Tab-separated table of C-alpha atoms in Angstrom:
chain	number	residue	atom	x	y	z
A	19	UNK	CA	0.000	0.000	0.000
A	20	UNK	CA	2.487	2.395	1.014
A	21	UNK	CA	3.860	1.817	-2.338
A	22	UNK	CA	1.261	2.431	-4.064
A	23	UNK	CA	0.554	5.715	-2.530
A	24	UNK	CA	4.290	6.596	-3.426
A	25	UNK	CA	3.415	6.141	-6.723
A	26	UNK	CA	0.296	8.366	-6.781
A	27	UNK	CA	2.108	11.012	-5.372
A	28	UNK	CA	4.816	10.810	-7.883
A	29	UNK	CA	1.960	10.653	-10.859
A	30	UNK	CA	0.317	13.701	-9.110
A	31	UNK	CA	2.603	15.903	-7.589
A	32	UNK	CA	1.251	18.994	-8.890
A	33	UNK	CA	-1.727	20.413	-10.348
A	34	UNK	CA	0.655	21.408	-13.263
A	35	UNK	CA	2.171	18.354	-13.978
A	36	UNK	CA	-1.603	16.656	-14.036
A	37	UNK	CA	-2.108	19.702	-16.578
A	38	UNK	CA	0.918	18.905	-18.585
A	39	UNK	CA	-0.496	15.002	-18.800
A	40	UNK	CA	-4.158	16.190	-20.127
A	41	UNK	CA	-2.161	17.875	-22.603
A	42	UNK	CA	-0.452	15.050	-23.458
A	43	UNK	CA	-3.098	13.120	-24.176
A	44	UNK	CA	-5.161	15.471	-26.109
A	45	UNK	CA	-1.501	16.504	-28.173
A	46	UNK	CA	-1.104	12.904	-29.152
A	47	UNK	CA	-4.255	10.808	-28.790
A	48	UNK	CA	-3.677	7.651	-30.636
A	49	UNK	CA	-1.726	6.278	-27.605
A	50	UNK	CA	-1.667	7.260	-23.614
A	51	UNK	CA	1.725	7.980	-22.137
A	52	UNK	CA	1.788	6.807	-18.033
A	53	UNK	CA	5.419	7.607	-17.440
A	54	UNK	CA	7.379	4.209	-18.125
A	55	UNK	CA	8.347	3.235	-14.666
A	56	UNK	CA	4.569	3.682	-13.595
A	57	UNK	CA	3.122	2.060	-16.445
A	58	UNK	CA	3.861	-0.691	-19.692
A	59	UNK	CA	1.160	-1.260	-22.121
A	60	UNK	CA	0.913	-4.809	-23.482
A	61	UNK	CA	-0.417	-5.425	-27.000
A	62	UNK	CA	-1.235	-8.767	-25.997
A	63	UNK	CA	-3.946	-8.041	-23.903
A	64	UNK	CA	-6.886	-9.921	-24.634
A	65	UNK	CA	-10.088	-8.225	-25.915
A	66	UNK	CA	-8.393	-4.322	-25.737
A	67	UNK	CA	-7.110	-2.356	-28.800
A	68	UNK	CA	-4.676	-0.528	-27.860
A	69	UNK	CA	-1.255	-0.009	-28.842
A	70	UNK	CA	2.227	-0.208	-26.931
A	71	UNK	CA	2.656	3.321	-25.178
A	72	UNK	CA	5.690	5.435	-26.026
A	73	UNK	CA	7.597	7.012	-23.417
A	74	UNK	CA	7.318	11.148	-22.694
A	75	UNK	CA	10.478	12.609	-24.494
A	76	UNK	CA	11.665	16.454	-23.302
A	77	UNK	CA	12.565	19.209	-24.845
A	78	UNK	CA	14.834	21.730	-23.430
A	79	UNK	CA	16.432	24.979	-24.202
A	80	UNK	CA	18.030	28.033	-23.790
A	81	UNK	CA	19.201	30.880	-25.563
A	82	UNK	CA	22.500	32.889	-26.105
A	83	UNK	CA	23.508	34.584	-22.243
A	84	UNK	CA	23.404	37.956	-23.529
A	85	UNK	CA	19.977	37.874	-24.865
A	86	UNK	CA	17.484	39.867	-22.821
A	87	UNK	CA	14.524	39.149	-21.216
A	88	UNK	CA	11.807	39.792	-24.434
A	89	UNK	CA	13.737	38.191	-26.947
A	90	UNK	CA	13.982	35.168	-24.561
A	91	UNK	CA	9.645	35.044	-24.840
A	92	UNK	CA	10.073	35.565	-28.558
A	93	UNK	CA	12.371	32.219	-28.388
A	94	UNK	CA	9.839	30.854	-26.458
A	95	UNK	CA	7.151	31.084	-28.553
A	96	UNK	CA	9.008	29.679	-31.615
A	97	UNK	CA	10.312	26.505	-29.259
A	98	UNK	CA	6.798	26.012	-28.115
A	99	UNK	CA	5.640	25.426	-31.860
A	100	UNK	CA	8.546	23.462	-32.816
A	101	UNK	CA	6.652	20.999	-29.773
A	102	UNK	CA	3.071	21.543	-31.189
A	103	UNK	CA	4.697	20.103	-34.424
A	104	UNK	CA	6.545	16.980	-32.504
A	105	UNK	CA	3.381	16.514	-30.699
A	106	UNK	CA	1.613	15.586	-33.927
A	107	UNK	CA	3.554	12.305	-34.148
A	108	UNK	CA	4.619	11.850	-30.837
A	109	UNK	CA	4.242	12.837	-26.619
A	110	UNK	CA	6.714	15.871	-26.447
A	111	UNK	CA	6.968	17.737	-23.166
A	112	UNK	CA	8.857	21.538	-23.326
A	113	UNK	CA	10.420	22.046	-20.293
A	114	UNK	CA	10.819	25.945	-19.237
A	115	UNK	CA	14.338	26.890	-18.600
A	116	UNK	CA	14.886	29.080	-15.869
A	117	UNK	CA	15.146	32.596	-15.492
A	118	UNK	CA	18.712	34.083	-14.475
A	119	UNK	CA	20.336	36.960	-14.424
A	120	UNK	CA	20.506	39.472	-17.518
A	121	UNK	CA	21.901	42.186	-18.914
A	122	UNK	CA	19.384	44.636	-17.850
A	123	UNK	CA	18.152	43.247	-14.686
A	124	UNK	CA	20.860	45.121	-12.197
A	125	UNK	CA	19.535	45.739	-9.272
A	126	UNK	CA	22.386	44.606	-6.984
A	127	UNK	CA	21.987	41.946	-3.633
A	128	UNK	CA	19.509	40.322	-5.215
A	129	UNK	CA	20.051	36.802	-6.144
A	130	UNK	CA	18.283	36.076	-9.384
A	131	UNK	CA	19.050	32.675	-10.673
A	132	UNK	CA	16.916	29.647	-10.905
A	133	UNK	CA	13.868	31.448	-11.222
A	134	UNK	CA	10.887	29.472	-12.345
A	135	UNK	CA	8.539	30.602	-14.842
A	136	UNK	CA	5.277	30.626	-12.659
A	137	UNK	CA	7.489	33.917	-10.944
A	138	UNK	CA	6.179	36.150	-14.020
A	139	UNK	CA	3.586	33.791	-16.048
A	140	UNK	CA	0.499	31.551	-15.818
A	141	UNK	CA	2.001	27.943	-16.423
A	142	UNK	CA	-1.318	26.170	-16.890
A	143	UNK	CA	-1.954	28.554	-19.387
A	144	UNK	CA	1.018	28.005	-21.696
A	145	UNK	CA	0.063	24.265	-20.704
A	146	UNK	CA	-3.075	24.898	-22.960
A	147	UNK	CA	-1.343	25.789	-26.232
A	148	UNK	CA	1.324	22.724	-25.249
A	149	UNK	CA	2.583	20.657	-22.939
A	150	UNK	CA	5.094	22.218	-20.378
A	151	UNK	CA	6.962	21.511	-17.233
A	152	UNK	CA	9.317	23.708	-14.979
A	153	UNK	CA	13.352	22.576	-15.295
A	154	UNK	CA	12.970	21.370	-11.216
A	155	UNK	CA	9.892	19.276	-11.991
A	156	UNK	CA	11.708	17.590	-14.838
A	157	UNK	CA	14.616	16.743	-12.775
A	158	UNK	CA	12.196	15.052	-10.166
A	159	UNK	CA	9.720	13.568	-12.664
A	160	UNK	CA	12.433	12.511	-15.613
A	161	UNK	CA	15.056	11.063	-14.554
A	162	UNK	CA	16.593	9.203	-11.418
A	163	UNK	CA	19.730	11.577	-12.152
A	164	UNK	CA	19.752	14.991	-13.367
A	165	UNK	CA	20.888	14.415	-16.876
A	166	UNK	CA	20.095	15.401	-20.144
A	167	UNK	CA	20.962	12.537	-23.070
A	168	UNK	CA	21.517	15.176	-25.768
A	169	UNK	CA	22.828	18.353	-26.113
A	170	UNK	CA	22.541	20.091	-29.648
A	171	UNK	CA	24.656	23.893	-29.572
A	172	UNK	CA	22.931	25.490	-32.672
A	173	UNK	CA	25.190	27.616	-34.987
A	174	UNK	CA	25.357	29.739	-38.081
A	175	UNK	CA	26.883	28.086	-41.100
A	176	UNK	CA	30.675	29.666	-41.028
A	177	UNK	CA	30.642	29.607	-44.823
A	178	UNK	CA	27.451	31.495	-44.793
A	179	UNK	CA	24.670	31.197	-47.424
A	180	UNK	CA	25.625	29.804	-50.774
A	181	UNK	CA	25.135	32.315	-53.542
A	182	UNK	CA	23.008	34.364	-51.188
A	183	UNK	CA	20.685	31.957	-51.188
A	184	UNK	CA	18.439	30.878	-48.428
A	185	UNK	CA	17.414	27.039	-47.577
A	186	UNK	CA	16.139	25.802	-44.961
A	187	UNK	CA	19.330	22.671	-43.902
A	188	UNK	CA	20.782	21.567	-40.708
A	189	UNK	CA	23.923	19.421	-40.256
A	190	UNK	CA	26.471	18.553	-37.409
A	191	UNK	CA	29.817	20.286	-37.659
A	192	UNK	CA	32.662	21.600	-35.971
A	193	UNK	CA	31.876	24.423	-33.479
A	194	UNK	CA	32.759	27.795	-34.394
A	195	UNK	CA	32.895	28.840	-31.518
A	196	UNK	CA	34.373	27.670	-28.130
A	197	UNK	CA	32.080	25.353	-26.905
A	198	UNK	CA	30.190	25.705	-23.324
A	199	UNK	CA	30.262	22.201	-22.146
A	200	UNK	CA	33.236	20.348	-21.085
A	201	UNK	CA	33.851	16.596	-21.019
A	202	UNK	CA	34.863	15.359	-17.494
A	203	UNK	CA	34.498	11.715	-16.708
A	204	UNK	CA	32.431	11.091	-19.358
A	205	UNK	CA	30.117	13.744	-18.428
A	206	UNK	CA	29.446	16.968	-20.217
A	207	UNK	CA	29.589	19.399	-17.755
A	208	UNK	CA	28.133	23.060	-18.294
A	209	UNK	CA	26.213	26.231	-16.914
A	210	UNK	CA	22.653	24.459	-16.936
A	211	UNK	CA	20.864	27.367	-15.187
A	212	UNK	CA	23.396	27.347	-12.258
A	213	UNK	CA	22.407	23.648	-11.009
A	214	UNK	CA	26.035	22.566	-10.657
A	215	UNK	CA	25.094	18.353	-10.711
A	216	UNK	CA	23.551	18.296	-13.883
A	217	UNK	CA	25.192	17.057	-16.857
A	218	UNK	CA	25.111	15.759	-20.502
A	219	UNK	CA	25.552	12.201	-21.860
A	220	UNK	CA	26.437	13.520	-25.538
A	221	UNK	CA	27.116	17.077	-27.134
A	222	UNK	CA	27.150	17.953	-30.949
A	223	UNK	CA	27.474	21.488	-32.798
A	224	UNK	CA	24.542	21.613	-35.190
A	225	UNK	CA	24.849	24.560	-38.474
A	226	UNK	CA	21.420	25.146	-39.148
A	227	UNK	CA	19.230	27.660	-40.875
A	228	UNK	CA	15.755	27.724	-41.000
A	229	UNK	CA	12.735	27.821	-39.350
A	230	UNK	CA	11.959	25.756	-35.983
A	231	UNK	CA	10.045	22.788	-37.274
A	232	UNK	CA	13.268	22.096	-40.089
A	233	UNK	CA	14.550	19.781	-36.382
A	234	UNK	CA	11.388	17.877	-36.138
A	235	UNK	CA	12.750	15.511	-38.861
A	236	UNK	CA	15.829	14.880	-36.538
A	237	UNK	CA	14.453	14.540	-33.066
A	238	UNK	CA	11.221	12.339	-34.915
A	239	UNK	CA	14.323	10.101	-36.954
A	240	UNK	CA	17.831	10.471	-36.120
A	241	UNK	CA	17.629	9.975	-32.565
A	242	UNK	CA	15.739	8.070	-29.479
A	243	UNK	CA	17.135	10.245	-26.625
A	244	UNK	CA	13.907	10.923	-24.371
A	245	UNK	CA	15.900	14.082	-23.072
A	246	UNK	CA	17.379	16.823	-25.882
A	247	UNK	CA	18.614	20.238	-25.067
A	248	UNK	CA	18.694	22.825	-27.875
A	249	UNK	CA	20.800	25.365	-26.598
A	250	UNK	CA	21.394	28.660	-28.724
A	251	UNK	CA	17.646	28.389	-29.973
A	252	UNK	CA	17.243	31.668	-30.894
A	253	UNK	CA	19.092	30.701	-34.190
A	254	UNK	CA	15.755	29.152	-35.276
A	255	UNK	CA	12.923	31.462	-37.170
A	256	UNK	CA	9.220	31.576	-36.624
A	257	UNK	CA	7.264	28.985	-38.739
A	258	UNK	CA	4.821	31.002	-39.632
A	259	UNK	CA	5.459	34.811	-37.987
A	260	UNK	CA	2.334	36.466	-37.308
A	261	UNK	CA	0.166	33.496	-38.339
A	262	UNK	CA	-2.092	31.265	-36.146
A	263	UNK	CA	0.433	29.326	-34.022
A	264	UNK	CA	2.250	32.823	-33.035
A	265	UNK	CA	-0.422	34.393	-31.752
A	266	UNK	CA	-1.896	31.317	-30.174
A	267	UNK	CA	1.521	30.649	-28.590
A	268	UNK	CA	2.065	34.245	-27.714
A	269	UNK	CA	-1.721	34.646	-26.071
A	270	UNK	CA	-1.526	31.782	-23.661
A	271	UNK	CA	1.585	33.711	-22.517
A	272	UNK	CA	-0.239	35.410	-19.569
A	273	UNK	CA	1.304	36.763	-16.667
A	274	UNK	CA	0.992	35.159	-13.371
A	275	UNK	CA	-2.050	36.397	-11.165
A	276	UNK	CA	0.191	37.945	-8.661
A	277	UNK	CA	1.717	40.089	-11.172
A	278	UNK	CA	-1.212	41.826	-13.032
A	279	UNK	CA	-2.836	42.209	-9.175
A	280	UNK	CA	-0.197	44.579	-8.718
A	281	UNK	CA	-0.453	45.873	-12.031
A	282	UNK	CA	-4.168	46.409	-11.695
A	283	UNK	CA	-3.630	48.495	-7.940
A	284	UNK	CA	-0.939	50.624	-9.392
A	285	UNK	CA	-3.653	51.394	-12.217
A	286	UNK	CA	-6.518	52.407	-9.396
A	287	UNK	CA	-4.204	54.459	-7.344
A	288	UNK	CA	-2.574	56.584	-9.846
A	289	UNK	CA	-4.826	56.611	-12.479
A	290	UNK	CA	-8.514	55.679	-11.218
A	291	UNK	CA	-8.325	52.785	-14.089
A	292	UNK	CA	-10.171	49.851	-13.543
A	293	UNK	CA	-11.209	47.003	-16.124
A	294	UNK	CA	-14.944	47.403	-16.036
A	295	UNK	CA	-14.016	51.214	-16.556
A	296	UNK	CA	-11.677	50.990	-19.162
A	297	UNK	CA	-13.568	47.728	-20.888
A	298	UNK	CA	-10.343	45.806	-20.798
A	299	UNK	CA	-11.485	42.755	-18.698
A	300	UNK	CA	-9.947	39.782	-20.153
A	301	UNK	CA	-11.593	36.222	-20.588
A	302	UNK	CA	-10.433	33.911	-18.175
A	303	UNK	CA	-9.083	31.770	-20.831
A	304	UNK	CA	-6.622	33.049	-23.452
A	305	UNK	CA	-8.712	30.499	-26.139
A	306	UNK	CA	-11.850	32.544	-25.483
A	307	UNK	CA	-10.195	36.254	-25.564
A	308	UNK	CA	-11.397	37.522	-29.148
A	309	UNK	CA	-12.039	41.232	-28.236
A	310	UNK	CA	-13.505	43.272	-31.212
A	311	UNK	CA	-10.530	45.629	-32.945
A	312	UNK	CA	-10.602	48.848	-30.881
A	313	UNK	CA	-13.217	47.922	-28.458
A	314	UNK	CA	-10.937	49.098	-25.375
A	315	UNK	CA	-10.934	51.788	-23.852
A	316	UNK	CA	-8.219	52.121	-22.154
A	317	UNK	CA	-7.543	54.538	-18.579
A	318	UNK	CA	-7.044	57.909	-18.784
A	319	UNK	CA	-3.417	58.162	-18.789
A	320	UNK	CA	-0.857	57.574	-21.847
A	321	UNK	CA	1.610	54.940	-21.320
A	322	UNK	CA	5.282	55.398	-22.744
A	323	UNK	CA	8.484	53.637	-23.057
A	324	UNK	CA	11.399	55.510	-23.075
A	325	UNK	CA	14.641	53.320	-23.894
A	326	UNK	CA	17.529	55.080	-22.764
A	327	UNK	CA	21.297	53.672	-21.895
A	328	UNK	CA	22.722	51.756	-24.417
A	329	UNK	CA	19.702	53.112	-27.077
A	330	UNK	CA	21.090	56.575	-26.383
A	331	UNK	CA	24.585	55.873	-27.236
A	332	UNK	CA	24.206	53.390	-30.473
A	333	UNK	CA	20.737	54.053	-31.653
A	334	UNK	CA	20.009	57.720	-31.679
A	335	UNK	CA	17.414	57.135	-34.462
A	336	UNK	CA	15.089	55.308	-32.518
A	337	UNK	CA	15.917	57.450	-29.075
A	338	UNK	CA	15.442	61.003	-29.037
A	339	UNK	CA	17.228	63.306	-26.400
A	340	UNK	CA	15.263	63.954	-23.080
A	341	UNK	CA	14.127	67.039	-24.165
A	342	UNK	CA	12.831	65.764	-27.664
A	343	UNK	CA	11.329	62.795	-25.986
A	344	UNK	CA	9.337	65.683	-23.583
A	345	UNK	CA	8.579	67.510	-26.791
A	346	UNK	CA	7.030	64.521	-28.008
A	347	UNK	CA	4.887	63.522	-25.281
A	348	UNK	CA	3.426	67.198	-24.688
A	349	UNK	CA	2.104	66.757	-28.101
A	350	UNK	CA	0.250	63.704	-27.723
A	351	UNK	CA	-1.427	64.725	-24.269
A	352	UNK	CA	-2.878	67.839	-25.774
A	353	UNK	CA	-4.378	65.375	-28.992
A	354	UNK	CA	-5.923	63.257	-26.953
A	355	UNK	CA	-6.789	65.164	-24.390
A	356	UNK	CA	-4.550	63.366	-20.899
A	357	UNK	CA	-2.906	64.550	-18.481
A	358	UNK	CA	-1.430	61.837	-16.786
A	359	UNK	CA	1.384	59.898	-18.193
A	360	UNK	CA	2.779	55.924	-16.733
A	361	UNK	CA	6.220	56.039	-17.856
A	362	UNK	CA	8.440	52.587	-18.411
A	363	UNK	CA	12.617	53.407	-19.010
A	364	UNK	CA	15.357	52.331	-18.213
A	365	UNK	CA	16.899	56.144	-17.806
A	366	UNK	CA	18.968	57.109	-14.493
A	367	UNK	CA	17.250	58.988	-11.863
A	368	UNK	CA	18.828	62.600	-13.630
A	369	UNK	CA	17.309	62.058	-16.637
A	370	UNK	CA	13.856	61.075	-15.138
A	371	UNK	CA	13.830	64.057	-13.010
A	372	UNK	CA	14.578	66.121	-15.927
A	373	UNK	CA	11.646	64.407	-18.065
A	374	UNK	CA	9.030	64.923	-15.724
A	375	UNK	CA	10.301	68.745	-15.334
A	376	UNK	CA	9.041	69.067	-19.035
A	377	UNK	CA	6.290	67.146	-19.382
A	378	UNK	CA	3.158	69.393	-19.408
A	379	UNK	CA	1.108	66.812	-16.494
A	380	UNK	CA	1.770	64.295	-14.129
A	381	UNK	CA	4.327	61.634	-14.232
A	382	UNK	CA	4.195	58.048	-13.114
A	383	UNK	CA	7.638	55.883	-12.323
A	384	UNK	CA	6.715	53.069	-10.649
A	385	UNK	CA	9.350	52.525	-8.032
A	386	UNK	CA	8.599	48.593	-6.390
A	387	UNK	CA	8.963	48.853	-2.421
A	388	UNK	CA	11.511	46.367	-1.422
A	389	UNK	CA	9.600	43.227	-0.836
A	390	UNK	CA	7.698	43.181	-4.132
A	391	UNK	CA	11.479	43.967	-5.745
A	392	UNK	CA	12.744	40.442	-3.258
A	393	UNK	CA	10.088	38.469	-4.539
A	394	UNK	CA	9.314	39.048	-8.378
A	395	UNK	CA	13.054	40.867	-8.819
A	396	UNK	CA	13.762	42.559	-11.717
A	397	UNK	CA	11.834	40.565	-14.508
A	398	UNK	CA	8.743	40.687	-12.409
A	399	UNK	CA	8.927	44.769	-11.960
A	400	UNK	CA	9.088	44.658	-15.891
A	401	UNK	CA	5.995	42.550	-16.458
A	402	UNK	CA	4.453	44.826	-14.212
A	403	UNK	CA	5.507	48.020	-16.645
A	404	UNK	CA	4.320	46.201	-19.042
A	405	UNK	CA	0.502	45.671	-17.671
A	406	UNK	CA	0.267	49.066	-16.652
A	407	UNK	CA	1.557	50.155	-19.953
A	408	UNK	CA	-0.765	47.724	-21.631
A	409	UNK	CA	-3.891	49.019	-20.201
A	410	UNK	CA	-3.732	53.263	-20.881
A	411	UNK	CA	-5.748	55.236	-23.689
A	412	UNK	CA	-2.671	55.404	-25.721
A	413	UNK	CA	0.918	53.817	-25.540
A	414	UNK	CA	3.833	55.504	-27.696
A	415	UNK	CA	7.122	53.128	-27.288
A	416	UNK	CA	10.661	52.964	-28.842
A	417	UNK	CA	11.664	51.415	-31.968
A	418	UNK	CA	13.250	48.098	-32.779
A	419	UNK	CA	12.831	47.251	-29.019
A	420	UNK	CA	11.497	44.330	-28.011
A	421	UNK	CA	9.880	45.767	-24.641
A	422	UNK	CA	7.578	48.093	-26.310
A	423	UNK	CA	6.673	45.631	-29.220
A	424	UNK	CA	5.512	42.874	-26.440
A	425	UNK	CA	3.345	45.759	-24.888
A	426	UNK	CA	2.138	46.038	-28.807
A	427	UNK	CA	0.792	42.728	-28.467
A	428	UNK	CA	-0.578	42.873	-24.956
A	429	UNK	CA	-2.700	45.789	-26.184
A	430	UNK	CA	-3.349	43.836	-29.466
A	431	UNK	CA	-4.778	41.012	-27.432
A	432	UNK	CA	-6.344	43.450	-25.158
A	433	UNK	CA	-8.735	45.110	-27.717
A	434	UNK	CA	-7.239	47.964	-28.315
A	435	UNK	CA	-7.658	50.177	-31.862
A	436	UNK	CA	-3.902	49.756	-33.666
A	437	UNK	CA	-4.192	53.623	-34.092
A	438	UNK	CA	-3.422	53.856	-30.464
A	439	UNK	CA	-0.840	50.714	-30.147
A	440	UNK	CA	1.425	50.972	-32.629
A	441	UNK	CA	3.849	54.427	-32.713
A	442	UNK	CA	7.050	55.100	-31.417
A	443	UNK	CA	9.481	57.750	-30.793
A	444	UNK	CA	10.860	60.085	-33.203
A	445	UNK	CA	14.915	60.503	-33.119
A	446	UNK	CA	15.888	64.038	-32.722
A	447	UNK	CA	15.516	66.259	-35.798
A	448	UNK	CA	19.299	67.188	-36.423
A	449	UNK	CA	19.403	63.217	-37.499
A	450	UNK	CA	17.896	63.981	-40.497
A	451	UNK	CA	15.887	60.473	-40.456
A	452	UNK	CA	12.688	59.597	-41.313
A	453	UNK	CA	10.623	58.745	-38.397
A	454	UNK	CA	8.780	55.126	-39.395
A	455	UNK	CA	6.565	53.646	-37.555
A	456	UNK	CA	6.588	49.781	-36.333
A	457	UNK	CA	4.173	47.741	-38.365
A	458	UNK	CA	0.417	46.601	-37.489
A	459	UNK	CA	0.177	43.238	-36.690
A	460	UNK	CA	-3.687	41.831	-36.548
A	461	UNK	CA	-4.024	38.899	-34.510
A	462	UNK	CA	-5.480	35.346	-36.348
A	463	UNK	CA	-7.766	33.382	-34.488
């Protein structure tokens, strides 16, 4: 009995994992995965149809270190339809890699490594476009050791593309580049999120160009490893950018409860903004959120992000001095009438002073006390930007960053009109630039 109950406990351990199963089965129904040291089909059973079930295999990944927090949900999205497309022939499981310290996340004493995904987003709702897992529960629910059978580094092709031409290939090669894993005692040994025991049982440089699904061929065919880590993922495209499985993959991307609660106070304090108010409430599942184009309002306030620090020193065209930047904003509060403005930057404390000195109406820089910075640290204080930002009458953002194009989409899946979503910062004038603005991206249901 006692063993038994083990068992359950394993099978069940978290609501999550019982998600990620359900998914599973509905991903890949011609057979039903139990986990093979719980369960073994037998084709030989008398009177059933069924066939023999096929272990779970994982999927892990990461990107390059110096990638920031935004492009690491744009990777995301393009790994979780690389699993929707292994899921169509067999049970795939993505497991999330952990969050760690970035480039822009410097808020010093606070230790942010091994931070799990449900920190900043709704796991059971990324379970609904496919199946996930956090990196922890896969080390308890995978394996007896913490090892991962395959590691693939991903690389450019270091003669480039032939004649100019694009085509979609992959092969193994040399690496180009130093690789990150070292072979000690038979074990590849590497950074793996800063959990020091785990290790990999094989290692191969892969050249590859193309879109994300050209390695379902190779993880369907050329190999049986349950476990595969793509590392350097971002080298893979979009399938199909801006189509279906984007946006579905990019919708069920919602941020964790605690997250847009804070979001949603900040809103009421400073700005009296409030869902039913602003017609903004969102459907409790991402599936069923189909807002009509422009049918948000929005809270009285307009919502800007102001990329400063290394924008202002290599990319002057999309970042307009301080001054400019206050220019800019005066403009649109007297067009559309605000006079309240929620601003998101990265600029130092001077700089923000001096912004809000010429900005023609109030000025809100969310500052997190010290125990929401602790718990959600620095990724969490940006998703929170982000919501706020998300939510106002009008949004104006900076160019080629990712940042303001993921608030883009937020809005986008908010209901907002595209009028008041998608416009960005001028560069100052003695540039002599034209001032384009980002593209309009529809969503497809």
């Amino acid at each position: 009995m006692a063993a038994y109950i083990r068992r359950l406990l394993k099978l069940f351990k978290s609501v999550v994992l019982f998600s990620v199963l359900l998914n599973i089965i509905a991903c890949y129904a011609e057979t039903i995965l139990l986990d093979d040291d719980i369960f073994q089909a037998s084709s030989s059973q008398k009177g059933l149809n069924v066939g023999v079930a096929k272990p779970v295999r994982y999927l892990l990944y990461d990107v390059n270190p110096g990638e920031g927090f935004n492009l690491r949900r744009d990777v995301y999205m393009r790994i979780a339809n690389l699993v929707k497309t292994l899921c169509e022939k067999e049970e795939w499981i993505l497991v999330l890699p952990p969050w760690g310290r970035m480039y822009h996340w410097k808020t010093p004493r606070l230790d942010q490594n091994r931070i799990p995904w449900s920190l900043f987003f709704n796991v059971e709702s990324l379970n609904q476009h496919v199946p996930v897992m956090e990196f922890e529960e896969y080390l308890w629910h995978a394996n007896r050791e913490p090892e991962i059978e395959e590691i693939y580094t991903l690389q450019r092709y270091a003669e480039g593309w032939k004649n100019g031409k694009f085509e979609e290939k992959y092969d193994r090669r040399e690496c180009i580049d130093r690789p990150p894993y070292i072979k000690k005692d038979g074990k590849f040994r590497g950074w793996f999120w800063g959990y020091n025991d785990v290790y990999g049982l094989n290692f191969t440089c892969l050249s590859v160009q193309g879109f994300a699904s050209i390695l379902a061929p190779m993880l369907w065919e050329n190999t049986t490893a349950r476990s595969v880590f793509v590392d350097r993922a971002e080298e893979l495209l979009h399938d199909h950018y801006g189509g279906k499985d984007y946006w579905d993959a990019r919708r069920s991307m919602r941020f964790s409860d605690s997250l847009i609660d804070i979001g949603d106070a900040i809103r009421k304090k400073y700005f009296h903004s409030t869902d039913e108010k602003d017609n903004t409430i969102m459907e409790r599942n991402w599936q069923d959120q189909k807002p009509v184009i422009g049918s948000a309002k929005g809270g009285d306030y307009l919502a800007v992000h102001l990329r400063r620090q290394d924008f202002a020193r290599n990319k002057r065209k999309e970042a307009p001095s301080i001054k400019n930047a206050a220019s800019q904003i005066n403009e649109i509060l007297q067009r559309e009438g605000l006079k309240s403005v929620f601003l998101c930057t990265d600029a130092i404390k001077s700089e923000i002073d001096d912004l809000k000195s010429q900005v023609d109406g109030k000025v809100v820089h969310y500052r997190p006390p010290k125990d929401i910075m602790e718990r959600f640290k620095d990724g969490g204080v940006a998703i929170i930007d982000q919501w706020v930002a998300a939510h106002a009458k009008y949004f104006i953002g900076t160019c080629v960053s990712t940042f303001s194009f993921r608030i883009q989409e937020e809005r986008q899946i908010i209901g907002f009109d595209p009028k008041t979503t998608y416009n960005c910062f001028c560069g100052d004038p003695d540039l002599d630039t034209d001032c384009d603005q980002p593209s309009k991206w529809n969503i497809v249901y």
